Coordinates of C-alpha atoms in Angstrom, one line a residue:
M1 CA 222.3 22.8 115.5
S2 CA 219.3 24.3 117.0
V3 CA 221.2 25.2 120.3
D4 CA 224.4 27.1 120.2
G5 CA 227.1 27.2 122.7
W6 CA 227.1 23.6 123.7
N7 CA 228.8 20.3 123.0
T8 CA 226.7 18.0 124.9
V9 CA 223.2 18.2 126.1
L10 CA 221.1 15.8 128.4
V11 CA 217.3 15.7 127.5
L12 CA 215.0 14.6 130.4
G13 CA 211.4 13.6 130.4
G14 CA 208.8 11.5 131.7
I15 CA 207.0 8.8 129.8
R16 CA 205.4 10.3 126.3
S17 CA 206.6 13.6 127.3
G18 CA 208.1 14.3 123.9
K19 CA 211.7 14.2 125.4
S20 CA 212.7 11.9 122.2
E21 CA 211.1 14.1 119.6
F22 CA 213.0 17.2 120.9
A23 CA 216.2 15.8 121.1
E24 CA 215.8 14.8 117.5
S25 CA 214.7 18.5 116.7
L26 CA 218.0 19.3 118.2
V27 CA 220.3 17.6 115.8
A28 CA 217.7 18.1 112.7
D29 CA 220.0 20.2 110.7
A30 CA 223.5 18.2 111.4
P31 CA 224.3 16.6 107.8
M32 CA 224.9 13.3 109.5
V33 CA 223.6 11.5 112.9
R34 CA 224.9 8.5 114.5
Y35 CA 221.7 7.1 116.4
V36 CA 223.0 5.3 119.3
A37 CA 220.3 2.8 120.4
T38 CA 220.7 1.3 123.9
A39 CA 217.4 -0.7 124.7
P40 CA 217.5 -4.3 124.2
E41 CA 215.1 -5.9 121.6
G42 CA 212.8 -7.5 124.5
D43 CA 210.3 -10.0 124.4
P44 CA 209.5 -11.1 121.1
E45 CA 205.8 -11.7 122.1
D46 CA 205.6 -8.0 123.5
T47 CA 203.9 -6.3 120.3
E48 CA 203.3 -3.2 122.0
W49 CA 207.2 -2.8 122.9
A50 CA 208.2 -3.8 119.5
S51 CA 205.7 -1.2 118.1
R52 CA 207.2 1.6 120.2
L53 CA 210.7 0.7 118.7
A54 CA 209.5 0.5 115.1
T55 CA 208.1 4.1 115.8
H56 CA 211.4 5.2 116.9
R57 CA 213.0 3.7 113.9
A58 CA 210.5 5.3 111.5
R59 CA 211.2 8.6 112.7
R60 CA 215.0 8.6 111.9
P61 CA 216.0 10.0 108.3
G62 CA 217.8 7.8 105.8
S63 CA 220.9 9.9 106.2
W64 CA 221.5 8.5 109.9
S65 CA 223.3 5.5 111.1
T66 CA 222.2 3.4 113.7
E67 CA 224.8 1.4 116.4
E68 CA 223.4 -0.8 118.9
T69 CA 225.2 -1.2 122.3
A70 CA 222.4 -3.3 124.1
A71 CA 224.9 -6.3 124.1
D72 CA 227.3 -4.5 126.5
P73 CA 226.7 -1.5 128.4
R74 CA 230.2 -0.5 128.7
R75 CA 230.5 -0.2 125.0
L76 CA 228.4 3.2 125.1
A77 CA 231.4 4.8 127.1
D78 CA 233.7 3.3 124.0
V79 CA 231.3 4.7 121.0
L80 CA 231.6 8.2 122.8
A81 CA 235.3 7.9 123.2
S82 CA 235.9 6.7 119.7
A83 CA 233.8 9.8 118.3
E84 CA 235.3 12.4 116.0
P85 CA 235.1 16.0 116.6
N86 CA 232.8 16.6 113.3
E87 CA 230.3 13.7 114.3
T88 CA 227.0 14.4 116.2
L89 CA 225.7 11.2 118.1
L90 CA 222.1 11.0 119.8
V91 CA 222.0 8.4 122.4
D92 CA 218.4 7.2 123.1
D93 CA 218.1 6.2 125.9
L94 CA 219.7 6.2 129.4
G95 CA 217.0 4.2 130.7
G96 CA 217.7 1.4 128.3
W97 CA 221.2 1.5 129.0
V98 CA 220.5 1.1 133.0
T99 CA 218.2 -1.8 132.0
V100 CA 221.2 -3.5 130.4
L101 CA 223.6 -2.8 133.2
L102 CA 221.2 -4.4 135.8
D103 CA 220.7 -7.2 133.7
P104 CA 221.8 -10.5 135.6
A105 CA 223.6 -11.4 132.5
H106 CA 226.2 -8.8 132.9
Q107 CA 226.2 -9.0 136.5
P108 CA 228.1 -9.2 139.2
A109 CA 229.4 -5.5 138.3
D110 CA 230.6 -2.5 139.7
D111 CA 227.4 -0.3 138.7
V112 CA 228.9 2.9 140.2
A113 CA 232.2 2.6 138.5
T114 CA 230.5 2.2 135.3
I115 CA 228.3 5.2 135.6
A116 CA 231.4 7.0 136.5
E117 CA 232.9 5.8 133.4
L118 CA 230.1 6.9 131.0
A119 CA 229.9 10.3 132.7
D120 CA 233.8 10.8 132.1
A121 CA 233.4 9.9 128.6
V122 CA 230.7 12.2 128.0
R123 CA 232.7 15.1 129.4
A124 CA 235.7 14.3 127.3
C125 CA 233.7 13.4 124.2
P126 CA 234.8 15.8 121.2
A127 CA 231.7 15.1 119.5
R128 CA 228.5 16.9 119.7
V129 CA 226.4 14.7 121.7
V130 CA 222.5 14.5 123.0
L131 CA 221.4 12.0 125.6
V132 CA 217.8 11.1 126.3
S133 CA 216.9 10.0 129.8
P134 CA 213.7 9.3 131.7
E135 CA 213.2 11.7 134.6
V136 CA 212.1 9.1 137.3
G137 CA 212.7 11.1 140.5
L138 CA 209.0 12.5 140.4
S139 CA 207.3 9.3 140.6
L140 CA 206.5 7.1 143.7
V141 CA 209.1 4.7 145.2
P142 CA 208.6 1.3 143.5
T143 CA 207.2 -1.4 145.9
T144 CA 209.8 -4.2 144.5
P145 CA 213.6 -4.5 145.1
L146 CA 214.3 -4.7 141.4
G147 CA 212.1 -1.5 140.8
R148 CA 214.0 0.5 143.5
A149 CA 217.3 -0.8 142.0
F150 CA 216.5 0.6 138.6
T151 CA 215.2 3.9 139.9
D152 CA 218.3 4.3 141.9
A153 CA 220.6 3.3 139.5
L154 CA 219.0 5.6 136.6
G155 CA 218.9 8.8 139.2
A156 CA 222.6 8.1 139.9
A157 CA 223.3 7.9 136.1
N158 CA 221.1 11.2 135.5
R159 CA 223.0 13.2 138.2
A160 CA 226.3 12.1 137.0
V161 CA 225.6 12.7 133.2
A162 CA 224.1 16.0 134.0
D163 CA 226.9 17.1 135.8
A164 CA 229.3 16.1 132.6
C165 CA 227.0 17.7 130.2
D166 CA 227.1 21.3 129.0
A167 CA 223.3 21.9 129.4
V168 CA 220.4 19.9 130.5
V169 CA 216.8 20.5 129.4
L170 CA 213.6 18.8 131.1
V171 CA 210.5 18.3 128.7
I172 CA 207.4 18.1 130.0
A173 CA 204.2 17.6 127.8
G174 CA 206.4 18.6 124.9
Q175 CA 207.6 21.9 126.5
P176 CA 211.3 22.2 127.3
S177 CA 212.6 23.9 130.3
W178 CA 216.2 24.4 130.4
L179 CA 217.7 23.5 133.7
K180 CA 221.2 24.1 133.1
P181 CA 221.3 27.3 130.7
G182 CA 224.7 27.7 130.2
V183 CA 223.7 27.7 126.6
T184 CA 221.6 29.9 124.3
P185 CA 218.4 27.9 124.1
L186 CA 217.0 29.0 120.8
A187 CA 214.6 26.1 120.6
T188 CA 212.7 27.7 123.5
A189 CA 212.9 31.2 122.6
R190 CA 209.9 33.2 122.3
P191 CA 208.2 33.3 118.8
A192 CA 209.4 36.1 116.7
P193 CA 206.7 38.9 116.2
A194 CA 205.0 38.7 112.8
A195 CA 206.5 40.5 109.9
T196 CA 204.9 43.8 108.8
T197 CA 206.2 43.4 105.6
S198 CA 206.6 41.1 103.0
A199 CA 209.9 39.9 104.0
T200 CA 210.2 36.5 105.4
T201 CA 211.8 35.9 109.0
A202 CA 214.4 33.1 108.8
T203 CA 213.3 30.4 111.3
G204 CA 215.1 27.6 113.0
P205 CA 213.9 23.8 112.7
N206 CA 211.0 24.4 115.5
G207 CA 209.6 27.5 114.1
F208 CA 211.2 29.7 116.3
A209 CA 213.5 32.8 115.4
P210 CA 216.6 33.7 117.4
A211 CA 216.1 36.2 120.1
E212 CA 217.7 39.7 119.3
P213 CA 220.3 40.6 121.7
T214 CA 219.0 43.4 123.9
P215 CA 221.5 46.1 124.2
E216 CA 222.7 46.7 128.0
V217 CA 221.5 50.0 129.5
R218 CA 224.0 51.6 131.8
L219 CA 223.5 51.0 135.3
P220 CA 223.0 54.2 137.5
D221 CA 225.9 55.8 139.5
V222 CA 226.4 54.5 143.3
L223 CA 226.1 57.2 145.8
T224 CA 228.0 57.4 148.8
H225 CA 226.9 60.3 151.3
T226 CA 229.2 60.6 154.3
P227 CA 227.7 62.4 157.7
P228 CA 229.8 64.2 159.9
V229 CA 232.5 62.0 161.3
A230 CA 232.7 61.5 165.2
P231 CA 235.8 62.0 167.0
N232 CA 238.1 58.8 166.8
A233 CA 235.7 57.0 164.2
E234 CA 237.0 54.3 162.2
P235 CA 235.4 53.2 158.8
G236 CA 234.2 49.9 158.7
N237 CA 235.8 47.1 156.5
P238 CA 234.0 46.0 153.3
W239 CA 232.8 42.5 153.1
A240 CA 233.5 40.6 150.1
A241 CA 232.2 36.9 150.6
P242 CA 232.0 34.6 147.6
T243 CA 228.7 34.6 145.8
M244 CA 227.2 32.1 143.0
A245 CA 227.8 32.6 139.4
L246 CA 224.9 33.6 137.4
P247 CA 223.4 31.4 134.7
M248 CA 223.6 33.6 131.4
V249 CA 223.0 33.1 127.8
A250 CA 224.4 34.5 124.8
T251 CA 221.3 36.2 123.8
G252 CA 220.9 37.9 127.4
L253 CA 219.6 36.5 130.8
V254 CA 216.6 34.0 130.5
I255 CA 213.9 35.0 133.2
Q256 CA 211.4 32.4 133.3
A257 CA 208.7 30.8 135.6
G258 CA 210.0 27.6 137.5
M259 CA 213.9 28.8 137.9
E260 CA 216.1 26.7 140.5
L261 CA 218.0 29.1 142.4
P262 CA 219.9 28.8 145.6
M263 CA 218.1 28.4 149.1
P264 CA 219.7 29.8 152.4
D265 CA 221.5 26.9 154.6
E266 CA 218.4 25.2 156.1
Y267 CA 220.8 24.1 159.0
A268 CA 222.8 26.9 159.9
G269 CA 219.6 29.3 161.1
P270 CA 218.3 26.8 163.8
Q271 CA 221.9 26.0 165.0
A272 CA 222.4 29.9 165.3
V273 CA 219.2 30.1 167.3
D274 CA 220.1 27.1 169.6
R275 CA 223.4 28.8 170.1
L276 CA 221.7 32.3 171.6
A277 CA 220.4 29.9 174.5
T278 CA 224.1 29.2 175.6
L279 CA 225.4 32.8 175.5
D280 CA 226.4 34.4 178.6
V281 CA 223.7 37.3 179.0
P282 CA 222.3 38.7 182.3
G283 CA 218.7 38.5 181.0
A284 CA 216.6 36.0 179.1
G285 CA 218.1 36.9 175.8
L286 CA 217.2 38.7 172.5
G287 CA 213.6 38.1 172.4
V288 CA 211.9 38.2 169.3
L289 CA 215.0 39.7 167.5
D290 CA 216.4 36.0 167.7
R291 CA 214.7 35.9 164.3
V292 CA 217.2 38.2 162.7
V293 CA 220.1 35.7 164.1
G294 CA 218.4 33.0 162.5
F295 CA 217.9 34.8 159.2
A296 CA 221.1 36.0 158.9
A297 CA 223.0 32.7 160.0
A298 CA 220.8 30.9 156.9
T299 CA 221.9 33.5 154.4
Q300 CA 225.6 33.5 155.4
G301 CA 225.9 29.9 156.0
T302 CA 227.2 29.8 159.2
S303 CA 225.8 29.6 162.9
T304 CA 227.5 32.7 163.9
P305 CA 226.6 35.3 161.4
A306 CA 228.7 38.7 161.3
A307 CA 226.9 42.1 161.4
W308 CA 225.9 43.4 157.9
G309 CA 229.1 45.7 156.9
S310 CA 228.6 46.6 153.5
V311 CA 224.8 47.9 152.9
R312 CA 223.4 49.3 149.5
V313 CA 220.2 51.1 149.0
L314 CA 218.2 50.8 145.6
L315 CA 215.9 53.7 145.4
L316 CA 213.4 52.7 142.4
H317 CA 211.8 55.6 140.9
G318 CA 209.0 54.9 138.7
D319 CA 205.7 56.8 138.5
H320 CA 202.2 55.3 137.5
D321 CA 199.8 57.4 135.5
G322 CA 195.9 57.6 135.8
G323 CA 193.8 57.1 139.0
A324 CA 196.5 55.1 140.6
A325 CA 198.4 58.4 141.5
A326 CA 195.1 60.1 142.8
G327 CA 196.0 62.9 145.4
T328 CA 199.6 62.9 144.7
V329 CA 201.6 66.2 144.0
A330 CA 202.7 66.5 140.5
G331 CA 206.4 66.4 140.7
E332 CA 206.5 65.4 144.3
S333 CA 208.3 61.8 143.6
A334 CA 210.9 63.6 141.3
R335 CA 211.7 66.1 144.2
R336 CA 212.2 63.3 146.5
V337 CA 214.7 61.6 144.0
R338 CA 216.8 64.9 143.4
Q339 CA 216.8 65.2 147.2
A340 CA 218.1 61.8 147.6
R341 CA 220.9 62.3 145.0
A342 CA 222.0 65.5 146.7
G343 CA 222.3 63.8 149.9
Q344 CA 219.5 65.3 151.6
G345 CA 216.1 63.9 152.6
A346 CA 215.0 61.3 155.4
L347 CA 216.2 58.2 153.0
A348 CA 219.6 59.5 152.0
R349 CA 220.5 61.0 155.8
L350 CA 219.6 57.5 157.2
A351 CA 221.6 55.8 154.5
A352 CA 224.7 58.1 155.3
E353 CA 224.2 57.6 159.2
S354 CA 224.2 53.9 158.5
G355 CA 227.2 53.8 156.1
A356 CA 225.0 52.4 153.3
S357 CA 225.7 53.5 149.8
L358 CA 223.0 54.9 147.7
Q359 CA 221.7 54.1 144.2
V360 CA 218.9 55.8 142.4
V361 CA 217.3 53.6 139.9
D362 CA 214.9 55.2 137.1
A363 CA 212.3 52.6 136.1
P364 CA 210.0 53.0 133.1
A365 CA 206.8 54.9 133.5
A366 CA 203.7 52.9 133.7
A367 CA 200.5 54.0 131.7
A368 CA 197.2 54.1 133.3
M369 CA 196.2 50.4 134.4
E370 CA 192.7 51.0 134.1
D371 CA 193.0 52.0 130.4
G372 CA 195.6 49.2 129.2
P373 CA 198.9 47.5 130.1
A374 CA 201.0 49.3 132.3
L375 CA 204.2 48.0 130.1
S376 CA 204.6 46.2 127.1
L377 CA 206.2 42.6 127.7
D378 CA 209.3 43.6 125.7
Q379 CA 209.6 46.5 128.7
V380 CA 208.8 43.9 131.4
E381 CA 211.7 41.6 130.2
S382 CA 214.2 44.5 129.9
A383 CA 213.2 45.5 133.5
L384 CA 213.8 42.3 135.0
R385 CA 216.9 42.0 133.4
Y386 CA 218.0 45.3 134.5
G387 CA 217.2 44.7 138.1
W388 CA 218.9 41.5 138.1
R389 CA 222.2 43.1 136.9
L390 CA 221.5 45.8 139.6
A391 CA 221.9 42.8 141.9
E392 CA 224.7 41.5 140.2
Q393 CA 226.7 44.6 140.3
A394 CA 226.0 45.0 144.1
A395 CA 227.2 41.3 144.4
D396 CA 230.3 41.9 142.8
A397 CA 231.1 44.9 144.8
G398 CA 230.8 43.1 148.0
V399 CA 227.4 44.0 149.2
Q400 CA 226.2 42.0 152.1
L401 CA 222.8 43.2 152.5
L402 CA 220.3 45.2 149.7
V403 CA 217.5 47.7 150.9
L404 CA 214.7 48.1 148.6
A405 CA 213.3 52.0 148.4
A406 CA 210.9 53.1 146.1
S407 CA 209.5 56.4 145.4
G408 CA 206.8 57.2 142.6
A409 CA 203.5 58.5 142.2
G410 CA 200.9 55.6 142.4
T411 CA 202.9 52.9 143.7
E412 CA 200.6 52.2 146.4
A413 CA 197.7 51.3 143.9
A414 CA 200.0 49.3 141.8
A415 CA 200.8 47.2 144.6
A416 CA 197.2 46.8 145.5
A417 CA 196.4 45.5 142.0
V418 CA 199.2 42.9 141.8
L419 CA 198.2 41.7 145.3
A420 CA 194.6 41.5 144.0
A421 CA 195.8 39.6 141.3
T422 CA 198.0 37.1 142.8
A423 CA 196.5 36.8 146.2
G424 CA 192.8 37.3 145.6
A425 CA 192.7 40.5 147.6
E426 CA 190.0 43.0 147.7
P427 CA 191.3 46.4 146.4
P428 CA 189.8 48.7 149.3
A429 CA 191.1 46.1 152.0
V430 CA 194.9 46.4 150.8
L431 CA 194.6 50.2 149.8
G432 CA 196.0 52.9 152.7
R433 CA 194.6 55.9 153.1
V434 CA 195.7 58.6 151.2
V435 CA 197.3 61.5 153.3
T436 CA 198.0 65.2 152.0
E437 CA 201.0 67.1 152.6
S438 CA 199.1 68.9 155.2
G439 CA 198.4 65.5 157.0
E440 CA 194.9 65.5 156.2
I441 CA 192.8 62.5 154.8
D442 CA 191.7 62.7 151.3
D443 CA 188.9 60.2 151.0
A444 CA 188.0 61.2 147.4
A445 CA 191.5 60.3 146.1
W446 CA 191.3 57.2 147.9
M447 CA 187.9 56.2 146.0
V448 CA 189.8 57.0 142.7
R449 CA 192.4 54.6 143.5
C450 CA 190.1 52.0 144.4
A451 CA 188.2 52.7 141.1
A452 CA 191.4 52.5 139.1
V453 CA 192.3 49.2 140.7
R454 CA 188.8 47.6 140.2
D455 CA 188.7 48.8 136.4
A456 CA 192.1 47.3 135.8
L457 CA 191.2 44.2 137.4
H458 CA 187.9 44.0 135.2
R459 CA 189.8 44.7 132.1
T460 CA 192.3 41.8 132.7
R461 CA 189.6 39.6 133.9
R462 CA 190.5 36.9 131.1
S463 CA 194.1 37.6 130.9
P464 CA 196.7 35.2 132.0
R465 CA 197.9 35.6 135.5
G466 CA 201.6 34.5 134.9
A467 CA 204.2 36.7 136.5
K468 CA 205.2 38.6 133.5
D469 CA 201.8 39.3 132.3
V470 CA 200.9 40.5 135.9
L471 CA 203.8 43.1 135.8
A472 CA 202.9 44.0 132.2
E473 CA 199.3 44.6 132.9
L474 CA 199.2 46.0 136.5
G475 CA 202.8 46.1 138.0
G476 CA 204.6 48.7 136.3
G477 CA 208.2 49.5 136.0
D478 CA 209.2 50.0 139.4
V479 CA 207.8 46.6 140.5
A480 CA 209.3 44.8 137.7
V481 CA 212.7 46.2 138.4
A482 CA 212.2 45.4 142.2
T483 CA 211.5 41.7 141.0
G484 CA 214.7 41.3 139.1
V485 CA 216.5 42.6 142.1
L486 CA 215.1 40.0 144.0
L487 CA 215.4 37.0 141.8
G488 CA 219.3 38.5 140.9
A489 CA 219.9 38.8 144.7
T490 CA 218.9 35.2 145.4
A491 CA 221.1 33.9 142.7
R492 CA 224.2 35.6 144.2
R493 CA 223.0 34.8 147.8
V494 CA 222.6 38.5 148.8
P495 CA 219.7 39.1 151.2
V496 CA 217.2 41.8 150.7
M497 CA 215.5 44.0 153.2
L498 CA 211.9 45.1 152.5
D499 CA 209.5 47.1 154.2
G500 CA 206.7 49.0 151.6
P501 CA 204.2 47.9 148.8
V502 CA 206.6 48.1 146.0
G503 CA 209.0 45.3 147.5
L504 CA 206.3 43.0 148.8
A505 CA 204.5 43.1 145.4
A506 CA 207.9 42.3 143.8
G507 CA 208.1 39.5 146.5
M508 CA 204.7 38.0 145.2
V509 CA 205.4 37.9 141.7
S510 CA 209.0 36.4 142.2
R511 CA 207.2 33.7 144.0
D512 CA 205.9 32.4 140.9
L513 CA 209.3 33.0 138.7
A514 CA 211.4 31.2 141.7
G515 CA 209.7 30.2 144.9
Q516 CA 213.2 30.4 146.6
A517 CA 213.7 34.4 146.4
R518 CA 211.1 34.8 149.3
H519 CA 213.5 33.0 151.5
W520 CA 216.1 35.6 151.0
C521 CA 213.7 38.4 152.0
L522 CA 213.8 40.0 155.5
L523 CA 211.0 42.3 156.5
A524 CA 211.9 45.4 158.8
D525 CA 208.6 46.8 159.6
H526 CA 205.1 46.6 157.9
G527 CA 204.7 50.2 158.9
G528 CA 200.8 49.8 159.3
H529 CA 200.3 49.5 155.4
P530 CA 197.4 47.0 154.6
A531 CA 199.1 45.6 151.5
V532 CA 202.4 45.1 153.1
K533 CA 200.8 43.3 155.9
L534 CA 198.7 41.1 153.5
A535 CA 201.7 40.4 151.2
A536 CA 203.9 39.4 154.4
D537 CA 201.4 37.0 155.5
V538 CA 201.1 35.2 152.3
L539 CA 204.8 35.2 151.8
G540 CA 205.5 34.0 155.3
L541 CA 207.6 37.1 156.2
T542 CA 207.3 38.3 160.0
P543 CA 208.3 41.7 160.7
M544 CA 211.4 42.2 162.9
L545 CA 209.9 45.3 164.6
D546 CA 206.2 46.8 165.2
L547 CA 207.0 50.6 165.3
R548 CA 204.5 51.7 162.5
L549 CA 207.0 53.8 161.1
D550 CA 205.9 55.7 157.8
L551 CA 208.9 57.3 156.6
G552 CA 208.7 56.3 152.9
E553 CA 209.7 52.9 151.8
G554 CA 213.4 52.1 152.6
S555 CA 213.5 54.6 155.2
N556 CA 211.7 52.3 157.6
A557 CA 214.1 49.7 157.1
L558 CA 217.1 52.0 157.6
V559 CA 215.9 53.1 160.9
A560 CA 215.9 49.3 162.1
L561 CA 219.0 48.8 160.6
P562 CA 221.1 49.8 163.4
L563 CA 219.4 47.6 165.9
L564 CA 219.7 44.5 163.7
R565 CA 223.3 44.9 163.4
S566 CA 223.7 45.4 166.9
V567 CA 222.0 42.1 167.4
L568 CA 224.0 40.3 165.2
A569 CA 227.2 41.9 166.5
L570 CA 226.4 40.9 170.2
A571 CA 225.3 37.3 169.1
A572 CA 228.7 36.9 167.7
A573 CA 231.0 38.4 170.3
L574 CA 229.5 36.8 173.3
P575 CA 231.0 33.7 174.9
T576 CA 229.2 30.7 176.2
H577 CA 228.0 30.7 179.6
P578 CA 230.5 29.5 182.3
S579 CA 227.9 26.9 183.5
L580 CA 227.7 25.4 180.0
N581 CA 231.6 25.6 179.6
G582 CA 232.6 22.9 182.0
G583 CA 232.5 25.4 184.9
E584 CA 235.4 27.3 183.5
Q585 CA 235.4 31.0 183.9
P586 CA 236.1 33.2 181.3
D587 CA 239.8 34.5 180.8
V588 CA 239.5 37.8 182.6
D589 CA 241.8 39.5 184.9
T590 CA 240.2 39.0 188.4
E591 CA 242.8 40.9 190.4
E592 CA 242.1 43.9 192.5
P593 CA 243.6 46.9 191.0
E594 CA 246.0 49.0 192.8
Y595 CA 245.2 52.6 193.1
P596 CA 247.9 55.6 194.2
E597 CA 247.1 56.7 197.8
P598 CA 245.7 60.1 197.5
E599 CA 247.6 63.2 198.6
Y600 CA 246.0 65.7 200.9
A601 CA 247.3 69.1 201.7
A602 CA 246.4 71.0 204.6
P603 CA 244.0 74.0 203.9
E604 CA 245.4 77.4 204.7
F605 CA 243.1 79.7 206.6
A606 CA 243.5 83.4 206.7
E607 CA 243.7 84.9 210.1
P608 CA 240.7 87.3 211.0
E609 CA 241.4 90.8 210.9
P610 CA 240.9 92.7 214.3
D611 CA 238.3 94.9 213.1
G612 CA 235.8 95.5 210.5
P613 CA 231.9 94.0 210.4
G614 CA 230.3 91.8 207.5
P615 CA 231.3 89.2 205.4
A616 CA 234.1 89.2 202.8
T617 CA 234.8 92.5 201.5
V618 CA 236.2 93.7 198.1
E619 CA 239.8 95.2 198.4
P620 CA 240.3 98.7 196.4
D621 CA 242.1 96.5 193.8
G622 CA 238.9 94.5 193.3
Q623 CA 239.9 91.3 194.2
P624 CA 237.8 89.5 197.2
T625 CA 239.5 89.0 200.3
T626 CA 240.2 85.2 201.4
G627 CA 238.6 85.3 204.8
W628 CA 236.2 86.8 207.1
R629 CA 236.6 90.0 209.3
A630 CA 235.9 89.6 212.8
G631 CA 232.8 91.5 213.9

C-alpha cells in the first residue's frame, strides 16, 4: 500500500479531478485487487459514456478481478461483508451506486436505511477498502427534483461513509488533500531531496519517499512565579475542560494550507451578549466590554462563560540578524529573558500578579532577510510543529487562555515584512519608531530597518507567497513558532490573547493555513503600534482596550487581564433584573437588622481645686491633672 495505518479510505473529487487514478495508485502495489464496479451500463447509444467505461477498464491491470453490483444496490454491502482480511477492494464509485439506488426499478425503498447499512458494512469490513465518490456539495443546487434527490442522497452517503472510514482524501485537479488525517499520507508527502551521492532513494508508486520522522525537541519548563500572598487569600481552582483530539500522523504532525479546524460556537456568543441586557445592573451595562463576554461565550460554548482561571504566558525569544535589528542593544533581549526566568521584569511580575504560569520558548534565530531566507523550509516545519506541541501541552494541563509574548531583536521589522507580503502594506507605514534606552527617537535606525524590509521584499518579489514560504523568507523562528501555537490552540479550542507584532504577524500567516484560527484570537490593546493596528483590521480583531500601553509584547495583555476577568465574573454572577423575572424580587433578607442598645456611662468630672491659676498642670510624678484649677 501507498498509505500506512488505514483499513478503509474514501477518495472524494469532482468530475475529471483525477480521483479514480489516485484511488488506483493507492492499491497499485497490492498483489490482487477486486474492482467493484457500481455504475450501470447505460444507454447503448450513449457512446461517450461507453468510452468512459472502456477507459476505466483499460487502466485496470490484468491481475485485478471485477465484480458488478449495478443490478442490486444492496449487494455492495454484502460484498464488503463477505470480504476476507487478506483482500483489497476498490469500489468505484458511490455516485453510480446512488444512481442505481434511486432507479424507479428499485423503489419504493428506504434509502436512508440502505445508506446506513453500507456505512456499517464499511466500518466492519476486515479487508482493505478504497471507495471513490463524486463530491457534489460544492456545486449549485440542481433545478430539477430528480437532480436534487440525487445530490441529497449522494451527500448523505458521502457523510455516512466518510464517518465510517479511517481516512478521507479530497482530490482537486489531481492534487490530493487529506481531510481526515488519521493516517500517514505518504502519497502526499513532500518529495525527497535529491541525492548527493550515487546511491538511489527508494520511492513509492507515486515517486515520493516517506518523510523521515522528526525527533521531538523537549519543551521548555513552565515557570510559576508567586507574588507576595495577601492575608486570607485563597488560590484559584484550575480549569480542565475537555478539548479536541489532535489529528496526528505516524511521521509527525502535518500542517498544510486549507486545514479544517474547529470554529467557536456561533450561537453562544450572541446569546451571551443578549443576556447582558437582562442583568440587574444599576447603569447601562458593560459598554464595549460586552465583546469580551461574547468572545468568551463563543470559545467556551456557553451563554454564561466563566472567567479564565488557568492562564499561561508563552514568551517567544528569537533574534533577527541584519538591518531588522538596527537600533537594538546587543544582548538586550537575552537579558529580558533571563529576567523573566528569574521572576523579575514587567512580564514576569504581571504574570505572577495574575496567577499565570510563564513558559520561555527559545525560537530559532533568523538570518538577515535582506540577504537570503530567514529560515530553511525544514526549520519552518519544525517550528510550526513545535508551536503546535506547546499549545497541546497547555491544553492537556487545563490551561484556559494562552497569552503570546515576544522578546527578540528585530521582531518589529520581521512583522512588518510579513504584513507587507501578506497584506500589501508599505514598510514605512507599518514600522514603528525606534526608541533608544534613553527615550530618544532614533530615525537613522528606523531608516535602516525600512531598507532591510524593502530589500527583502525586492529579493523575494518572484517567490511564492504561501504561508510557509513567507515564514521561511521573511518571518523567522519566533513568528513560525507563534503560528504553530495559534494553529494548535485552535485545534484544541483554547483562546489566545495577542497584543504585539509577532502575534499579529502569526495571525496573518495562520489565516492562510487555517482560516478558523483568527476567530480564537483576542486583541487586548494595539498599543498604538502601526503594524498591530493594520493586522488587526485585516483579521477583524477589535481591541478590547485603547490604553496605548507599550510595556513589551505580552505585558500589555497581562495589564488588561484582571479587568477582563472581572467583567466575565460579573456577567456570570449577576441575576436577572426583577422586572424581567415576572416581578419576583431576588431572594434576599429584607428584615431590619436588630442593633443592641448602646450603654452610656456618666462622665466623671474632677472637682475644681480651691486655688492655683492657669490650665492643667503637671504633678510632681509627671502626670497631668484631670481637670482645671479655679482661678
